[in-house]
Amino acid sequence: MAPTTGQRLLQDPEVPATNREPEAAGRGGRTRGVLLWLTTLVLYASFVGLGISTALLGPTFQDLARNVNRNISDLSIIFVGRASGFLCGTMVGGVLLDYMNQFLLLGVSMSATAVGFYLIPLCKKAFLLIIMMSVFGASIGVVDTGANVLILDLWGDKGAPHMQALHFSFALGAFLAPLLAKLAWGTTASAQNHTESDFDPLMLNRSSEAATDSVFAVPDDMNLLWAYASIGTYILVVSVFLFGLFCKKRSRQKKTAASAQEVRRAKYHRALLCLLFLFFFFYVGAEITYGSYVFSFATTHVGMEESEAAGLNSIFWGTFAACRGLAIFFATCLQPGTMIVVSNIGSLASSFFLVLFDKSPLCLWIASSVYGASMATTFPSGISWIEQYTTLTGKSTAFFVIGAALGEMAIPAVIGILQGHYPDLPVVLYTCLCSAIFTAVLFPVMYKLATLPLKHQRKGRRKSEEEKALSSINGNMQRNGMECILK
């Protein structure tokens, strides 16, 4: 029996294939299976760390601003720095993934993330903190792209549940981040209940006068240091496991050559990637826009209390995370394309009712929960779906991840400007509805492009197999005829 995709990735290429076959059903096969699952669990752990590190900036933003003697508004550029670093890391990582060992690249990136987490709370200069955040964004961009590619390489056509589990790990990490930052380590008395008006520049200058010449120094709030250091240690441990996997199996180039015959490439490969770029651009943009503006929309447009609006925001992200967890089990019995269609229908219906009953609090609660659940599975299902028709490399994966990142940056910014110009209109809801319509129309076009080439390829393969069979039959008949003549 031929080895699976994950076994081909993890098996030792130095051992001849004839010596491997007797071991496949015995100890060798069990060892490869254990190594396959160990690698998958390490990738899950890396995405938990990715979610924690990405979401940790929010609950610790005020503490970091105080640490570098800046107001919150003056330091908001660190979000731009992190996003820019993420885009650069995604592009560079997509190229490097095709030319170097994936485990080594992910290990180096996770190590850089860990070092950044050790240094961020020690930064006493705003420019240095921005630089550290940019480097941090680049490293998580590499990890985001590389882990998606590795899951597909490991599990191949069986990778849909594992892709859902990988992105659920990110949601789990994002859920744990504020708990670890504020509940596990707590906050000091001086760090509690501060607003931007509390950050008086003269007071900040006096508090940091002794450290004006210091680039790195221990922060006054030791809980900030312990929060970042503990999470950095976790990420460092994960990087050690990735380096261990690199030492175990170093032969990425030989694996690629051995499995080159397994590569699928659709006739409209580039067109599919461009359409997937647009698909993720609008999908992720709508997701982040609704999650970012639903609180302010509920308070200003619907007239909810802030506590109710906060609960509404929580129900959106709560159903989002819960359905990503449930999608692990759904992906074992449903095709990725089916899950995308169901998600598109749910997001289209919920956003339509949001626009239709934009003043109704009850509709806002119900539709927000349905919208969050519908948006949960689209991204990992999209990656698994495209892999069924055309093989994804590091560059191609980086391409549509960049589309998602650009949507996350551009659409919320544009909607914020439009909402300011048209405060009486539910611009956020219109955006969600338009994005749902666009993705619902775009996916059938993508499906048509993806399936038509495969049918032609299958016909070509059948013809070639029939030709080979006929040639072998003719060869046998000729040999039998020669034998009869000789006799």
Coordinates of C-alpha atoms in Angstrom, one line a residue, residues 31-424:
T31 CA 6.3 5.3 14.5
R32 CA 5.3 7.4 11.5
G33 CA 1.8 7.7 12.8
V34 CA 2.9 8.9 16.2
L35 CA 5.3 11.4 14.6
L36 CA 2.5 12.6 12.3
W37 CA 0.2 13.3 15.3
L38 CA 3.0 14.8 17.3
T39 CA 3.7 17.2 14.5
T40 CA 0.1 18.1 14.2
L41 CA -0.2 18.8 17.9
V42 CA 2.9 21.0 17.8
L43 CA 1.2 23.1 15.0
Y44 CA -2.0 23.3 17.1
A45 CA 0.2 24.6 20.0
S46 CA 1.9 27.1 17.8
F47 CA -1.5 28.5 16.7
V48 CA -2.6 28.7 20.3
G49 CA 0.5 30.8 21.0
L50 CA -0.3 32.8 17.8
G51 CA -3.8 33.6 19.1
I52 CA -2.6 34.6 22.5
S53 CA 0.2 36.8 21.2
T54 CA -2.1 38.5 18.7
A55 CA -4.9 39.3 21.2
L56 CA -2.6 40.2 24.1
L57 CA -2.0 43.7 22.8
G58 CA -5.5 44.8 23.4
P59 CA -5.8 44.2 27.2
T60 CA -2.2 45.4 27.8
F61 CA -2.2 48.5 25.5
Q62 CA -2.6 51.0 28.3
D63 CA 0.2 49.4 30.3
L64 CA 2.5 49.5 27.3
A65 CA 1.6 53.2 26.6
R66 CA 2.4 54.1 30.2
N67 CA 5.6 52.1 30.1
V68 CA 7.0 54.2 27.2
N69 CA 5.6 57.5 28.6
R70 CA 3.0 58.1 25.8
N71 CA -0.7 58.7 25.5
I72 CA -2.8 55.9 23.9
S73 CA -3.6 58.1 20.8
D74 CA 0.1 58.7 20.3
L75 CA 0.9 55.0 20.4
S76 CA -1.9 53.7 18.2
I77 CA 0.7 53.5 15.3
I78 CA 1.9 50.2 16.8
F79 CA -1.2 48.5 15.3
V80 CA -0.1 49.8 11.9
G81 CA 3.5 48.6 12.5
R82 CA 2.3 45.1 13.5
A83 CA 0.0 44.9 10.4
S84 CA 2.8 46.0 8.1
G85 CA 5.1 43.5 9.6
F86 CA 2.5 40.8 9.2
L87 CA 2.2 41.5 5.5
C88 CA 5.9 41.5 5.0
G89 CA 6.3 38.3 7.0
T90 CA 3.6 36.6 4.9
M91 CA 5.2 37.6 1.6
V92 CA 8.8 36.6 2.7
G93 CA 7.6 33.5 4.5
G94 CA 5.6 32.3 1.4
V95 CA 8.8 32.5 -0.7
L96 CA 11.1 30.9 1.9
L97 CA 8.6 28.0 2.6
D98 CA 9.3 26.7 -1.0
Y99 CA 13.1 26.8 -0.6
M100 CA 13.9 25.8 3.0
N101 CA 12.8 23.3 5.6
Q102 CA 9.4 24.3 6.9
F103 CA 10.0 23.2 10.5
L104 CA 13.2 25.2 10.7
L105 CA 11.5 28.3 9.3
L106 CA 8.6 28.0 11.8
G107 CA 11.0 27.3 14.7
V108 CA 13.1 30.4 13.9
S109 CA 9.9 32.5 13.6
M110 CA 8.5 31.2 16.9
S111 CA 11.8 31.9 18.6
A112 CA 11.8 35.5 17.2
T113 CA 8.3 35.9 18.6
A114 CA 9.4 34.6 22.0
V115 CA 12.4 37.0 22.1
G116 CA 10.1 39.8 21.1
F117 CA 7.7 39.0 24.0
Y118 CA 10.6 39.1 26.4
L119 CA 11.7 42.5 25.2
I120 CA 8.4 44.3 24.6
P121 CA 7.7 45.0 28.3
L122 CA 11.3 46.2 28.7
C123 CA 11.0 48.9 26.0
K124 CA 11.2 52.4 27.3
K125 CA 11.1 54.2 24.0
A126 CA 8.1 54.4 21.7
F127 CA 10.0 54.0 18.5
L128 CA 11.7 50.9 19.8
L129 CA 8.3 49.4 20.8
I130 CA 7.0 50.1 17.3
I131 CA 10.0 48.3 15.8
M132 CA 9.5 45.4 18.1
M133 CA 5.8 45.2 17.1
S134 CA 6.7 45.2 13.5
V135 CA 9.2 42.4 13.9
F136 CA 6.6 40.5 15.9
G137 CA 4.1 41.0 13.1
A138 CA 6.5 39.6 10.6
S139 CA 7.3 36.5 12.6
I140 CA 3.6 35.7 13.1
G141 CA 3.0 36.2 9.4
V142 CA 5.5 33.5 8.7
V143 CA 3.9 31.2 11.2
D144 CA 0.4 31.8 9.9
T145 CA 1.4 30.9 6.4
G146 CA 3.7 28.0 7.2
A147 CA 1.3 26.2 9.6
N148 CA -1.5 26.2 7.0
V149 CA 0.9 24.8 4.3
L150 CA 2.2 22.2 6.7
I151 CA -1.2 20.9 7.7
L152 CA -2.1 20.4 4.1
D153 CA 1.3 18.6 3.5
L154 CA 0.8 16.4 6.5
W155 CA -2.8 15.3 5.9
G156 CA -3.5 15.9 2.2
D157 CA -7.1 15.2 1.3
K158 CA -7.9 14.2 4.9
G159 CA -6.8 17.6 6.2
A160 CA -10.2 19.4 6.5
P161 CA -10.8 18.5 10.2
H162 CA -7.2 19.3 11.1
M163 CA -7.4 22.7 9.3
Q164 CA -10.6 23.5 11.3
A165 CA -8.8 22.4 14.5
L166 CA -5.8 24.6 13.6
H167 CA -7.9 27.7 13.3
F168 CA -9.9 26.8 16.4
S169 CA -6.6 26.8 18.3
F170 CA -6.1 30.4 17.2
A171 CA -9.6 31.3 18.5
L172 CA -8.8 29.5 21.8
G173 CA -5.6 31.4 22.2
A174 CA -7.3 34.7 21.5
F175 CA -9.9 33.8 24.2
L176 CA -7.2 33.0 26.7
A177 CA -5.2 36.2 26.2
P178 CA -7.2 38.6 28.3
L179 CA -7.6 36.0 31.0
L180 CA -3.9 35.5 31.2
A181 CA -3.1 39.2 31.0
K182 CA -5.5 40.5 33.6
L183 CA -6.9 37.6 35.6
A184 CA -4.0 35.3 36.0
W185 CA -1.4 38.0 36.7
G186 CA -3.8 40.8 37.8
T187 CA -3.1 44.5 37.5
T188 CA -1.4 46.9 39.9
A189 CA -3.4 49.6 41.6
S190 CA -1.8 52.2 39.4
A191 CA -2.9 50.5 36.3
Q192 CA -6.5 50.1 37.1
N193 CA -9.4 52.1 35.6
H194 CA -7.4 54.5 33.6
T195 CA -8.7 56.5 30.7
E196 CA -6.7 58.5 28.2
S197 CA -7.4 61.7 30.2
D198 CA -5.6 60.1 33.2
F199 CA -2.4 60.0 31.2
D200 CA -1.2 63.5 32.0
P201 CA 2.0 64.2 30.1
L202 CA 3.7 66.0 33.0
M203 CA 3.0 63.2 35.3
L204 CA 4.3 60.7 32.8
N205 CA 7.4 62.6 32.3
R206 CA 8.1 62.8 36.0
S207 CA 7.4 59.1 36.5
S208 CA 9.9 58.1 33.8
E209 CA 12.5 60.9 34.4
A210 CA 15.0 58.4 35.9
A211 CA 14.7 56.2 32.8
T212 CA 14.8 58.8 30.0
D213 CA 18.2 57.7 28.8
S214 CA 17.3 54.0 29.1
V215 CA 16.3 52.0 26.0
F216 CA 15.5 48.9 28.0
A217 CA 14.5 48.8 31.6
V218 CA 12.4 46.8 34.0
P219 CA 8.8 48.2 34.0
D220 CA 7.2 49.6 37.1
D221 CA 4.3 47.2 36.6
M222 CA 5.9 43.8 37.2
N223 CA 2.7 42.1 36.3
L224 CA 3.1 43.4 32.7
L225 CA 6.6 41.8 32.6
W226 CA 5.4 38.5 34.0
A227 CA 2.4 38.3 31.6
Y228 CA 4.6 38.8 28.5
A229 CA 7.4 36.6 29.9
S230 CA 5.2 33.7 30.7
I231 CA 3.6 33.7 27.2
G232 CA 7.0 34.2 25.6
T233 CA 8.2 31.1 27.5
Y234 CA 5.3 29.0 26.2
I235 CA 6.1 30.1 22.6
L236 CA 9.8 29.3 23.2
V237 CA 8.9 25.8 24.3
V238 CA 6.8 25.3 21.1
S239 CA 9.8 26.5 19.0
V240 CA 12.0 23.9 20.7
F241 CA 9.6 21.2 19.5
L242 CA 9.7 22.6 16.0
F243 CA 13.5 22.5 16.0
G244 CA 13.3 18.9 17.3
L245 CA 11.1 18.0 14.3
F246 CA 13.6 19.7 12.0
C247 CA 16.4 17.7 13.4
K248 CA 14.3 14.5 13.0
K249 CA 13.5 15.0 9.4
R250 CA 15.8 17.4 7.5
S251 CA 15.1 16.3 3.9
R252 CA 12.5 18.8 2.6
Q253 CA 14.0 18.9 -0.9
K254 CA 14.1 15.1 -1.2
K255 CA 10.5 14.9 -0.1
T256 CA 9.5 17.4 -2.6
A257 CA 11.2 15.5 -5.4
A258 CA 9.7 12.2 -4.3
S259 CA 6.1 13.6 -4.2
A260 CA 6.4 15.8 -7.3
Q261 CA 4.2 13.4 -9.2
E262 CA 1.4 14.0 -6.6
V263 CA 1.1 17.7 -7.4
R264 CA -2.2 18.9 -8.7
R265 CA -2.5 22.1 -10.7
A266 CA -5.8 23.3 -12.1
K267 CA -5.8 24.8 -15.6
Y268 CA -7.1 28.1 -14.1
H269 CA -4.7 28.0 -11.1
R270 CA -3.8 31.7 -11.1
A271 CA -7.4 32.8 -11.7
L272 CA -8.6 30.6 -8.8
L273 CA -5.9 32.2 -6.5
C274 CA -7.0 35.7 -7.5
L275 CA -10.6 34.9 -6.9
L276 CA -9.8 33.4 -3.5
F277 CA -7.8 36.5 -2.7
L278 CA -10.9 38.6 -3.3
F279 CA -13.1 36.1 -1.5
F280 CA -10.9 36.3 1.7
F281 CA -10.5 40.0 1.3
F282 CA -14.2 40.7 1.7
Y283 CA -14.9 37.8 4.1
V284 CA -12.2 38.7 6.6
G285 CA -13.0 42.4 6.1
A286 CA -16.6 41.9 7.0
E287 CA -15.8 39.7 10.0
I288 CA -13.4 42.2 11.5
T289 CA -15.7 45.2 10.7
Y290 CA -18.7 43.7 12.4
G291 CA -16.7 42.5 15.4
S292 CA -15.1 45.9 15.7
Y293 CA -18.1 48.2 15.2
V294 CA -21.0 46.2 16.6
F295 CA -20.5 47.7 20.1
S296 CA -20.6 51.3 18.9
F297 CA -23.5 50.5 16.5
A298 CA -25.6 49.0 19.2
T299 CA -25.1 52.0 21.5
T300 CA -25.5 54.8 19.0
H301 CA -27.9 53.4 16.4
V302 CA -30.1 51.0 18.5
G303 CA -29.8 52.8 21.9
M304 CA -28.5 49.8 23.9
E305 CA -26.7 50.3 27.2
E306 CA -23.0 49.7 27.2
S307 CA -23.3 46.5 29.2
E308 CA -25.8 45.1 26.7
A309 CA -23.6 46.2 23.8
A310 CA -20.6 44.5 25.4
G311 CA -22.7 41.3 25.7
L312 CA -23.7 41.6 22.1
N313 CA -20.1 41.8 21.1
S314 CA -19.3 38.8 23.3
I315 CA -22.1 36.7 21.8
F316 CA -20.7 37.3 18.3
W317 CA -17.2 36.2 19.1
G318 CA -18.5 33.4 21.4
T319 CA -20.5 31.8 18.7
F320 CA -17.6 32.3 16.3
A321 CA -15.2 30.4 18.6
A322 CA -17.8 27.7 19.5
C323 CA -18.6 26.9 15.9
R324 CA -14.9 26.7 15.0
G325 CA -14.7 24.0 17.6
L326 CA -17.7 22.2 16.3
A327 CA -16.5 22.5 12.8
I328 CA -13.7 20.0 13.6
F329 CA -16.4 17.3 13.9
F330 CA -18.5 18.6 11.0
A331 CA -15.5 18.5 8.7
T332 CA -15.2 14.7 9.2
C333 CA -18.6 14.2 7.4
L334 CA -19.0 17.3 5.3
Q335 CA -17.0 18.4 2.3
P336 CA -15.3 21.8 2.6
G337 CA -17.4 23.1 -0.3
T338 CA -20.6 22.2 1.5
M339 CA -19.4 23.9 4.6
I340 CA -18.7 27.1 2.6
V341 CA -22.1 27.0 1.0
V342 CA -23.8 26.6 4.4
S343 CA -21.7 29.4 5.9
N344 CA -22.5 31.7 2.9
I345 CA -26.3 31.0 3.3
G346 CA -26.1 31.7 7.1
S347 CA -24.1 35.0 6.7
L348 CA -26.4 36.1 3.8
A349 CA -29.6 35.4 5.8
S350 CA -28.4 36.9 9.1
S351 CA -27.0 40.1 7.5
F352 CA -30.2 40.5 5.5
F353 CA -32.3 40.4 8.7
L354 CA -29.8 42.8 10.4
V355 CA -30.4 45.4 7.6
L356 CA -34.1 44.7 7.5
F357 CA -34.7 45.1 11.3
D358 CA -31.7 47.3 12.2
K359 CA -33.6 49.0 15.1
S360 CA -34.7 45.8 16.8
P361 CA -32.6 44.7 19.8
L362 CA -34.0 41.2 19.7
C363 CA -33.2 40.8 16.0
L364 CA -29.7 42.2 16.7
W365 CA -29.1 39.5 19.3
I366 CA -30.3 36.6 17.3
A367 CA -28.8 37.7 14.0
S368 CA -25.4 38.5 15.6
S369 CA -25.1 35.0 17.0
V370 CA -26.1 33.4 13.7
Y371 CA -23.7 35.7 11.8
G372 CA -20.8 34.8 14.1
A373 CA -21.5 31.1 13.8
S374 CA -21.8 31.4 10.0
M375 CA -18.4 33.2 9.7
A376 CA -16.5 30.8 11.8
T377 CA -15.7 28.0 9.3
T378 CA -15.3 29.9 6.1
F379 CA -11.5 30.6 6.2
P380 CA -10.2 27.1 7.1
S381 CA -12.9 25.5 4.8
G382 CA -11.7 27.8 1.9
I383 CA -8.1 26.6 2.3
S384 CA -9.2 22.9 2.4
W385 CA -11.5 23.4 -0.6
I386 CA -8.9 24.9 -2.9
E387 CA -6.3 22.2 -2.0
Q388 CA -8.7 19.6 -3.4
Y389 CA -8.3 21.1 -6.9
T390 CA -4.8 22.7 -7.0
T391 CA -1.8 22.1 -4.8
L392 CA -0.9 25.0 -2.6
T393 CA 2.7 26.1 -2.2
G394 CA 4.1 28.6 0.2
K395 CA 3.8 31.4 -2.4
S396 CA 0.2 30.7 -3.3
T397 CA -0.8 30.3 0.4
A398 CA 0.9 33.6 1.2
F399 CA -1.0 35.3 -1.7
F400 CA -4.5 34.7 -0.3
V401 CA -3.4 35.2 3.3
I402 CA -2.2 38.7 2.2
G403 CA -5.7 39.2 0.7
A404 CA -7.2 38.4 4.1
A405 CA -4.8 40.7 5.9
L406 CA -5.5 43.6 3.5
G407 CA -9.3 43.1 4.0
E408 CA -8.7 43.2 7.7
M409 CA -6.9 46.5 7.4
A410 CA -8.7 48.3 4.6
I411 CA -12.5 47.6 5.0
P412 CA -12.8 48.6 8.7
A413 CA -10.8 51.8 8.1
V414 CA -13.1 52.8 5.1
I415 CA -16.2 51.9 7.1
G416 CA -15.1 54.0 10.0
I417 CA -14.8 57.0 7.7
L418 CA -18.1 56.4 6.0
Q419 CA -19.9 55.9 9.3
G420 CA -18.6 59.3 10.4
H421 CA -20.0 61.0 7.3
Y422 CA -23.3 59.1 7.5
P423 CA -24.1 58.6 11.2
D424 CA -27.8 57.9 10.7

